[in-house]
Amino acid sequence: MWIDGHLDLAYNASLGRDLTLGLGALRACDPVEGQTATVSFEELRRAGVGLCLGTLFAAPQTNDHAGYTDWRGARAQAISQLEQYQRWQDGGFIRLLGSGAEISAHAAKYDQHLGDPAASPLGVVLLMEGADPLRDVDDLPFWHKEGVRAIGLSWGKTRFAGGTAAAGPLTERGRELLAGMRELGVAQDLSHLDEQAFFEAVELQPRCFASHSNSRAVLKLGSAEGNRHLSDEMARAIGERGGIIGLVLVDSFLKGGWVLGDPRVELQQVLRHAERYAELIGWDKVGLGSDLDGGFGNEKTPLGIDQASDLGRLAEVFPDEARDGVMGGNWLRWLGANL
C-alpha cells in the first residue's frame, strides 16, 4: 500500500469536482479551467495509494480569490469540507482514520482486499492546512473530536504564524496552539511555515513532519524567495525529531526558475530532492506528499505523471532498498507510532 502525505480532496470537491467519477468523466465535466485533473478515487486505487493525509484547506481572500477574511469564514470552509469527508465515508469511498491502531488495521485490510473498493476504500487522516479555522486553542478539542490529527499553522500568513510568501514569526496565539496540540497529541505539519517561526515551533511541538516540502538547496534558492521550501537546517531539525518529509510533484517546486511553458521536469529531478533529504536525515524519513490536486494540473507535473495512476513511474526512480519506504512504508511507520 502506498501513502500520499498531502491531497486536497475536499477542497477540490468544493470547486465542483466529483472525485467519485472516473478520471475521464471528471475531466469531461471539470469546472476548474486550466488545470487538467489528475486525481480521483479510482485513480488513487489504480496507483495503489491506500491512505493519504487529506486536508481541510480554507482559502483566504486574495486579489483573485474571494476567500475568508476572518476565522469565522475560515471555519465555515473547513466545516463544509469536513462534512464532505463524512459524506464520502458514508458512501463507502473513504475510511476516516484517527489512531495508529486504526491505520495499521486499515493497511492490513487494504492489502488483503486490493481489488475490492467496497471492502477497502481509501484511508484518510485529516490534516488542517493553515490554522485559521480555529478561533483559538480552546477550539482544538472540537477539531480533534471531529478527527483532525495534524495541523499546519500556516499556508500564507495566519493569526498563528508567518507562512509562504508572508514572512513572520510565531504569534502568541501560535505558541498557545502548539502547546495545546502537544498536550492533546495533535501532530504539527511544518510545510508552509516561515523559517522565522520554524525553529521555535519544532521545540514547542516536536511531534512533527513536513507533508509536502522540497529542498531549497536543490532548487538553489535563498531564504527569501525559497521560504516555501526547506533549508538543510530545517530538514535536519525534522529528522532529528523522527519526522517525515513528503516530496511535492509540481515542476516549479522541483526545478528552480521553472515556469509554465518550459519543458516538463524529468522524474530524476524528484530523485535529486529525495537524495538530498536522504543524505541529511536518511531514506527512512523520506516520503511522498504529491499535492497532485493542489491548485495545478498535469501541465505542471513531472514528465510521465499525467494522472495519479502514473505514480508507479515515480517509484521506479528510487533505489531498490528505499522504494517501499518512500512510497508508503515510512509514512505508515510514523503514523502508526504517532497517532
Tab-separated table of C-alpha atoms in Angstrom:
chain	number	residue	atom	x	y	z
A	1	MET	CA	0.000	0.000	0.000
A	2	TRP	CA	1.318	3.414	-0.973
A	3	ILE	CA	0.667	6.545	1.064
A	4	ASP	CA	0.392	10.140	-0.134
A	5	GLY	CA	1.150	12.651	2.611
A	6	HIS	CA	-0.820	15.510	1.073
A	7	LEU	CA	-4.005	15.644	-1.005
A	8	ASP	CA	-6.614	18.435	-1.069
A	9	LEU	CA	-9.556	16.133	-1.736
A	10	ALA	CA	-12.394	18.040	-0.090
A	11	TYR	CA	-11.129	21.403	-1.322
A	12	ASN	CA	-11.349	20.045	-4.871
A	13	ALA	CA	-14.902	18.930	-4.192
A	14	SER	CA	-15.676	22.478	-3.043
A	15	LEU	CA	-14.581	23.655	-6.505
A	16	GLY	CA	-17.175	21.370	-8.080
A	17	ARG	CA	-15.027	18.350	-8.907
A	18	ASP	CA	-16.714	14.970	-8.386
A	19	LEU	CA	-13.904	12.657	-7.292
A	20	THR	CA	-16.225	9.655	-7.325
A	21	LEU	CA	-16.148	9.739	-11.141
A	22	GLY	CA	-13.531	8.056	-13.263
A	23	LEU	CA	-10.861	10.479	-14.399
A	24	GLY	CA	-12.102	10.619	-17.993
A	25	ALA	CA	-15.605	11.548	-16.881
A	26	LEU	CA	-14.241	14.033	-14.354
A	27	ARG	CA	-12.140	15.764	-16.989
A	28	ALA	CA	-15.077	15.897	-19.397
A	29	CYS	CA	-17.130	17.974	-16.954
A	30	ASP	CA	-14.333	19.620	-14.951
A	31	PRO	CA	-15.380	23.089	-13.748
A	32	VAL	CA	-11.758	24.065	-12.996
A	33	GLU	CA	-10.185	25.702	-16.044
A	34	GLY	CA	-6.518	25.436	-16.994
A	35	GLN	CA	-5.746	22.615	-14.539
A	36	THR	CA	-6.160	19.167	-16.082
A	37	ALA	CA	-7.329	16.948	-13.227
A	38	THR	CA	-5.067	14.107	-12.105
A	39	VAL	CA	-6.838	12.734	-9.016
A	40	SER	CA	-9.995	10.733	-8.409
A	41	PHE	CA	-10.706	7.900	-6.004
A	42	GLU	CA	-10.444	5.412	-8.857
A	43	GLU	CA	-7.080	6.856	-9.941
A	44	LEU	CA	-5.664	6.589	-6.435
A	45	ARG	CA	-6.732	2.953	-6.213
A	46	ARG	CA	-5.166	2.216	-9.604
A	47	ALA	CA	-1.950	3.752	-8.290
A	48	GLY	CA	-2.046	1.611	-5.152
A	49	VAL	CA	-2.479	4.641	-2.883
A	50	GLY	CA	-4.472	3.245	0.013
A	51	LEU	CA	-4.013	6.028	2.546
A	52	CYS	CA	-3.454	9.763	2.463
A	53	LEU	CA	-3.374	12.829	4.615
A	54	GLY	CA	-6.457	14.643	3.374
A	55	THR	CA	-6.608	18.351	4.060
A	56	LEU	CA	-9.089	20.786	5.443
A	57	PHE	CA	-7.898	23.825	3.483
A	58	ALA	CA	-9.639	27.162	3.939
A	59	ALA	CA	-8.688	29.549	1.142
A	60	PRO	CA	-8.036	33.150	2.242
A	61	GLN	CA	-9.160	36.185	0.305
A	62	THR	CA	-6.614	37.290	-2.290
A	63	ASN	CA	-6.641	39.683	-5.232
A	64	ASP	CA	-8.079	36.950	-7.467
A	65	HIS	CA	-9.961	34.804	-4.965
A	66	ALA	CA	-12.950	35.601	-2.773
A	67	GLY	CA	-11.941	33.598	0.292
A	68	TYR	CA	-12.189	34.093	4.030
A	69	THR	CA	-11.358	37.345	5.795
A	70	ASP	CA	-11.652	36.168	9.417
A	71	TRP	CA	-11.706	32.968	11.458
A	72	ARG	CA	-15.456	32.586	11.048
A	73	GLY	CA	-15.157	32.426	7.277
A	74	ALA	CA	-12.228	30.028	7.538
A	75	ARG	CA	-14.176	27.848	9.962
A	76	ALA	CA	-17.173	27.712	7.621
A	77	GLN	CA	-14.976	26.457	4.774
A	78	ALA	CA	-13.331	23.836	6.980
A	79	ILE	CA	-16.660	22.609	8.376
A	80	SER	CA	-18.026	22.268	4.843
A	81	GLN	CA	-15.004	20.187	3.837
A	82	LEU	CA	-15.255	18.075	6.992
A	83	GLU	CA	-18.865	17.305	6.089
A	84	GLN	CA	-17.713	16.317	2.587
A	85	TYR	CA	-15.280	13.770	4.015
A	86	GLN	CA	-18.074	12.404	6.197
A	87	ARG	CA	-20.378	12.058	3.168
A	88	TRP	CA	-17.659	10.212	1.278
A	89	GLN	CA	-17.227	7.878	4.229
A	90	ASP	CA	-20.979	7.269	4.399
A	91	GLY	CA	-20.880	6.466	0.674
A	92	GLY	CA	-18.079	3.938	1.074
A	93	PHE	CA	-15.455	5.928	-0.856
A	94	ILE	CA	-13.120	6.603	2.078
A	95	ARG	CA	-12.463	5.482	5.630
A	96	LEU	CA	-11.549	8.185	8.159
A	97	LEU	CA	-8.728	7.045	10.445
A	98	GLY	CA	-7.867	8.574	13.796
A	99	SER	CA	-5.364	6.331	15.558
A	100	GLY	CA	-2.273	4.280	14.923
A	101	ALA	CA	-4.223	1.097	15.588
A	102	GLU	CA	-6.875	2.057	13.027
A	103	ILE	CA	-4.176	2.889	10.484
A	104	SER	CA	-2.385	-0.437	10.969
A	105	ALA	CA	-5.650	-2.359	10.681
A	106	HIS	CA	-6.598	-0.417	7.549
A	107	ALA	CA	-3.232	-1.133	5.921
A	108	ALA	CA	-3.598	-4.862	6.519
A	109	LYS	CA	-7.160	-4.903	5.205
A	110	TYR	CA	-6.312	-2.769	2.183
A	111	ASP	CA	-3.567	-5.109	1.045
A	112	GLN	CA	-5.846	-8.101	1.616
A	113	HIS	CA	-8.720	-6.626	-0.437
A	114	LEU	CA	-6.774	-4.630	-3.025
A	115	GLY	CA	-9.176	-5.429	-5.851
A	116	ASP	CA	-12.331	-4.620	-3.888
A	117	PRO	CA	-13.005	-0.894	-3.308
A	118	ALA	CA	-16.068	-1.648	-1.186
A	119	ALA	CA	-14.063	-3.785	1.249
A	120	SER	CA	-11.106	-1.447	1.429
A	121	PRO	CA	-11.697	2.203	0.478
A	122	LEU	CA	-9.100	4.955	0.641
A	123	GLY	CA	-7.959	5.640	4.204
A	124	VAL	CA	-7.863	9.334	5.133
A	125	VAL	CA	-6.168	11.029	8.083
A	126	LEU	CA	-7.418	14.602	8.435
A	127	LEU	CA	-4.833	17.385	8.236
A	128	MET	CA	-5.759	21.043	8.709
A	129	GLU	CA	-3.635	23.130	6.321
A	130	GLY	CA	-3.485	26.577	7.908
A	131	ALA	CA	-4.942	27.014	11.396
A	132	ASP	CA	-7.221	30.000	10.791
A	133	PRO	CA	-10.402	27.854	11.134
A	134	LEU	CA	-9.598	27.753	14.864
A	135	ARG	CA	-10.718	30.763	16.846
A	136	ASP	CA	-8.015	29.947	19.398
A	137	VAL	CA	-6.550	26.996	21.307
A	138	ASP	CA	-9.882	26.400	23.070
A	139	ASP	CA	-11.288	25.239	19.710
A	140	LEU	CA	-8.727	22.451	19.438
A	141	PRO	CA	-10.714	19.742	21.297
A	142	PHE	CA	-13.639	20.201	18.885
A	143	TRP	CA	-11.474	19.615	15.826
A	144	HIS	CA	-9.689	16.690	17.458
A	145	LYS	CA	-13.061	15.109	18.261
A	146	GLU	CA	-14.031	15.550	14.609
A	147	GLY	CA	-10.939	13.611	13.520
A	148	VAL	CA	-8.225	16.198	12.842
A	149	ARG	CA	-4.903	14.594	13.758
A	150	ALA	CA	-2.416	17.121	12.349
A	151	ILE	CA	-2.377	20.891	11.879
A	152	GLY	CA	-0.100	23.177	9.923
A	153	LEU	CA	-0.157	26.634	11.473
A	154	SER	CA	0.286	28.455	8.174
A	155	TRP	CA	-0.421	28.459	4.491
A	156	GLY	CA	0.154	32.110	3.865
A	157	LYS	CA	0.322	34.290	6.934
A	158	THR	CA	-2.256	33.324	9.556
A	159	ARG	CA	-3.105	34.575	13.030
A	160	PHE	CA	-0.715	31.916	14.325
A	161	ALA	CA	2.497	32.335	12.296
A	162	GLY	CA	4.143	33.564	9.135
A	163	GLY	CA	3.891	31.362	6.071
A	164	THR	CA	4.549	31.089	2.362
A	165	ALA	CA	5.351	34.465	0.792
A	166	ALA	CA	4.340	36.062	4.103
A	167	ALA	CA	7.346	36.077	6.406
A	168	GLY	CA	6.835	36.260	10.137
A	169	PRO	CA	7.446	34.541	13.473
A	170	LEU	CA	5.113	32.608	15.712
A	171	THR	CA	2.491	34.762	17.365
A	172	GLU	CA	1.475	34.294	20.982
A	173	ARG	CA	-1.691	32.631	19.717
A	174	GLY	CA	0.510	30.248	17.733
A	175	ARG	CA	2.560	29.344	20.789
A	176	GLU	CA	-0.601	28.621	22.750
A	177	LEU	CA	-1.940	26.428	19.958
A	178	LEU	CA	1.272	24.404	19.732
A	179	ALA	CA	1.194	23.828	23.480
A	180	GLY	CA	-2.385	22.612	23.175
A	181	MET	CA	-1.503	20.353	20.251
A	182	ARG	CA	1.337	18.820	22.234
A	183	GLU	CA	-0.957	18.156	25.183
A	184	LEU	CA	-3.710	16.642	23.029
A	185	GLY	CA	-1.391	14.682	20.731
A	186	VAL	CA	-2.151	16.586	17.514
A	187	ALA	CA	0.885	16.471	15.219
A	188	GLN	CA	2.392	19.545	13.585
A	189	ASP	CA	2.758	19.879	9.804
A	190	LEU	CA	5.681	22.218	9.114
A	191	SER	CA	5.082	22.688	5.379
A	192	HIS	CA	4.360	26.350	4.524
A	193	LEU	CA	5.650	27.573	7.913
A	194	ASP	CA	8.043	30.505	7.550
A	195	GLU	CA	11.603	29.960	8.729
A	196	GLN	CA	11.247	32.753	11.306
A	197	ALA	CA	8.637	30.599	13.070
A	198	PHE	CA	10.025	27.161	12.253
A	199	PHE	CA	12.719	26.516	14.837
A	200	GLU	CA	10.659	27.704	17.786
A	201	ALA	CA	7.704	25.672	16.517
A	202	VAL	CA	9.617	22.380	16.439
A	203	GLU	CA	10.709	22.940	20.027
A	204	LEU	CA	7.158	23.629	21.190
A	205	GLN	CA	5.632	20.633	19.352
A	206	PRO	CA	8.311	18.129	18.283
A	207	ARG	CA	5.774	15.577	17.026
A	208	CYS	CA	6.135	16.934	13.527
A	209	PHE	CA	6.542	16.305	9.822
A	210	ALA	CA	6.524	18.291	6.576
A	211	SER	CA	3.724	16.839	4.490
A	212	HIS	CA	4.777	18.406	1.179
A	213	SER	CA	8.089	20.270	1.031
A	214	ASN	CA	11.038	20.101	-1.354
A	215	SER	CA	14.689	21.005	-0.833
A	216	ARG	CA	15.693	24.641	-1.027
A	217	ALA	CA	19.300	23.607	-1.721
A	218	VAL	CA	18.348	21.530	-4.773
A	219	LEU	CA	16.234	24.423	-6.044
A	220	LYS	CA	19.220	26.745	-5.466
A	221	LEU	CA	17.056	29.378	-3.797
A	222	GLY	CA	17.819	31.732	-0.933
A	223	SER	CA	15.757	32.031	2.223
A	224	ALA	CA	13.564	34.886	0.940
A	225	GLU	CA	12.496	33.518	-2.449
A	226	GLY	CA	12.632	29.943	-1.161
A	227	ASN	CA	10.652	30.275	2.058
A	228	ARG	CA	8.095	27.722	0.772
A	229	HIS	CA	10.858	25.098	0.796
A	230	LEU	CA	13.089	23.532	3.450
A	231	SER	CA	16.671	24.575	4.100
A	232	ASP	CA	19.112	21.837	5.061
A	233	GLU	CA	18.930	23.036	8.667
A	234	MET	CA	15.134	22.787	8.660
A	235	ALA	CA	15.255	19.295	7.168
A	236	ARG	CA	17.752	18.195	9.814
A	237	ALA	CA	15.507	19.559	12.568
A	238	ILE	CA	12.625	17.432	11.287
A	239	GLY	CA	14.840	14.371	11.000
A	240	GLU	CA	16.235	14.812	14.496
A	241	ARG	CA	12.669	14.572	15.797
A	242	GLY	CA	11.909	11.477	13.756
A	243	GLY	CA	9.631	13.277	11.303
A	244	ILE	CA	8.890	12.511	7.655
A	245	ILE	CA	9.320	14.896	4.714
A	246	GLY	CA	6.944	14.436	1.768
A	247	LEU	CA	8.131	15.184	-1.781
A	248	VAL	CA	5.940	17.548	-3.855
A	249	LEU	CA	5.271	16.763	-7.527
A	250	VAL	CA	4.913	20.224	-9.052
A	251	ASP	CA	7.552	21.276	-11.560
A	252	SER	CA	8.150	24.766	-10.159
A	253	PHE	CA	8.911	23.153	-6.775
A	254	LEU	CA	11.303	20.673	-8.370
A	255	LYS	CA	13.410	22.921	-10.594
A	256	GLY	CA	14.307	26.482	-9.640
A	257	GLY	CA	13.068	29.067	-12.130
A	258	TRP	CA	10.674	26.689	-13.889
A	259	VAL	CA	7.611	28.401	-15.404
A	260	LEU	CA	4.625	27.110	-17.325
A	261	GLY	CA	5.682	26.660	-20.940
A	262	ASP	CA	9.107	25.272	-20.055
A	263	PRO	CA	9.708	21.565	-20.778
A	264	ARG	CA	8.230	19.392	-18.054
A	265	VAL	CA	10.710	18.275	-15.424
A	266	GLU	CA	12.188	14.769	-15.617
A	267	LEU	CA	11.435	12.344	-12.790
A	268	GLN	CA	15.145	12.217	-11.989
A	269	GLN	CA	14.710	15.700	-10.517
A	270	VAL	CA	12.376	14.245	-7.882
A	271	LEU	CA	15.138	11.784	-7.046
A	272	ARG	CA	17.591	14.661	-6.529
A	273	HIS	CA	15.361	16.148	-3.828
A	274	ALA	CA	14.925	12.725	-2.234
A	275	GLU	CA	18.666	12.087	-2.273
A	276	ARG	CA	19.344	15.441	-0.629
A	277	TYR	CA	16.993	14.598	2.214
A	278	ALA	CA	18.331	11.056	2.473
A	279	GLU	CA	21.861	12.419	2.816
A	280	LEU	CA	20.722	14.741	5.618
A	281	ILE	CA	18.288	12.560	7.585
A	282	GLY	CA	18.158	9.095	5.987
A	283	TRP	CA	15.931	7.373	3.448
A	284	ASP	CA	13.670	6.194	6.271
A	285	LYS	CA	12.406	9.748	6.753
A	286	VAL	CA	11.564	10.497	3.102
A	287	GLY	CA	8.022	10.036	1.802
A	288	LEU	CA	5.566	11.241	-0.800
A	289	GLY	CA	3.433	14.373	-0.391
A	290	SER	CA	2.419	14.818	-4.000
A	291	ASP	CA	-0.114	17.668	-3.685
A	292	LEU	CA	-1.232	16.482	-7.134
A	293	ASP	CA	-4.611	18.174	-6.703
A	294	GLY	CA	-3.223	21.296	-5.037
A	295	GLY	CA	-4.123	24.072	-7.439
A	296	PHE	CA	-2.334	22.853	-10.560
A	297	GLY	CA	-2.949	20.237	-13.241
A	298	ASN	CA	-0.774	17.877	-15.230
A	299	GLU	CA	0.518	20.857	-17.180
A	300	LYS	CA	2.804	21.357	-14.158
A	301	THR	CA	3.589	17.787	-13.105
A	302	PRO	CA	6.791	15.911	-13.954
A	303	LEU	CA	7.060	14.246	-17.344
A	304	GLY	CA	5.306	10.895	-17.194
A	305	ILE	CA	2.972	11.800	-14.319
A	306	ASP	CA	-0.196	12.714	-16.207
A	307	GLN	CA	-2.558	11.222	-13.636
A	308	ALA	CA	-2.333	9.685	-10.193
A	309	SER	CA	-2.179	6.145	-11.555
A	310	ASP	CA	1.195	7.035	-13.112
A	311	LEU	CA	2.859	7.148	-9.682
A	312	GLY	CA	4.379	3.745	-10.389
A	313	ARG	CA	6.753	5.517	-12.772
A	314	LEU	CA	7.925	7.685	-9.898
A	315	ALA	CA	8.554	4.633	-7.726
A	316	GLU	CA	10.965	3.306	-10.339
A	317	VAL	CA	13.443	6.173	-9.856
A	318	PHE	CA	14.130	5.418	-6.189
A	319	PRO	CA	16.809	2.933	-5.094
A	320	ASP	CA	15.503	-0.605	-4.657
A	321	GLU	CA	16.266	-0.627	-0.944
A	322	ALA	CA	14.436	2.687	-0.353
A	323	ARG	CA	11.480	2.380	-2.740
A	324	ASP	CA	8.893	0.759	-0.480
A	325	GLY	CA	9.697	3.149	2.358
A	326	VAL	CA	9.442	6.308	0.269
A	327	MET	CA	6.216	5.214	-1.413
A	328	GLY	CA	4.448	4.375	1.819
A	329	GLY	CA	6.324	2.396	4.436
A	330	ASN	CA	7.912	5.399	6.118
A	331	TRP	CA	4.621	7.242	6.455
A	332	LEU	CA	2.924	4.071	7.707
A	333	ARG	CA	5.533	3.609	10.414
A	334	TRP	CA	5.339	7.258	11.523
A	335	LEU	CA	1.549	7.455	11.543
A	336	GLY	CA	1.244	4.144	13.343
A	337	ALA	CA	3.616	5.284	16.077
A	338	ASN	CA	2.443	8.878	16.496
A	339	LEU	CA	-1.349	8.949	16.159
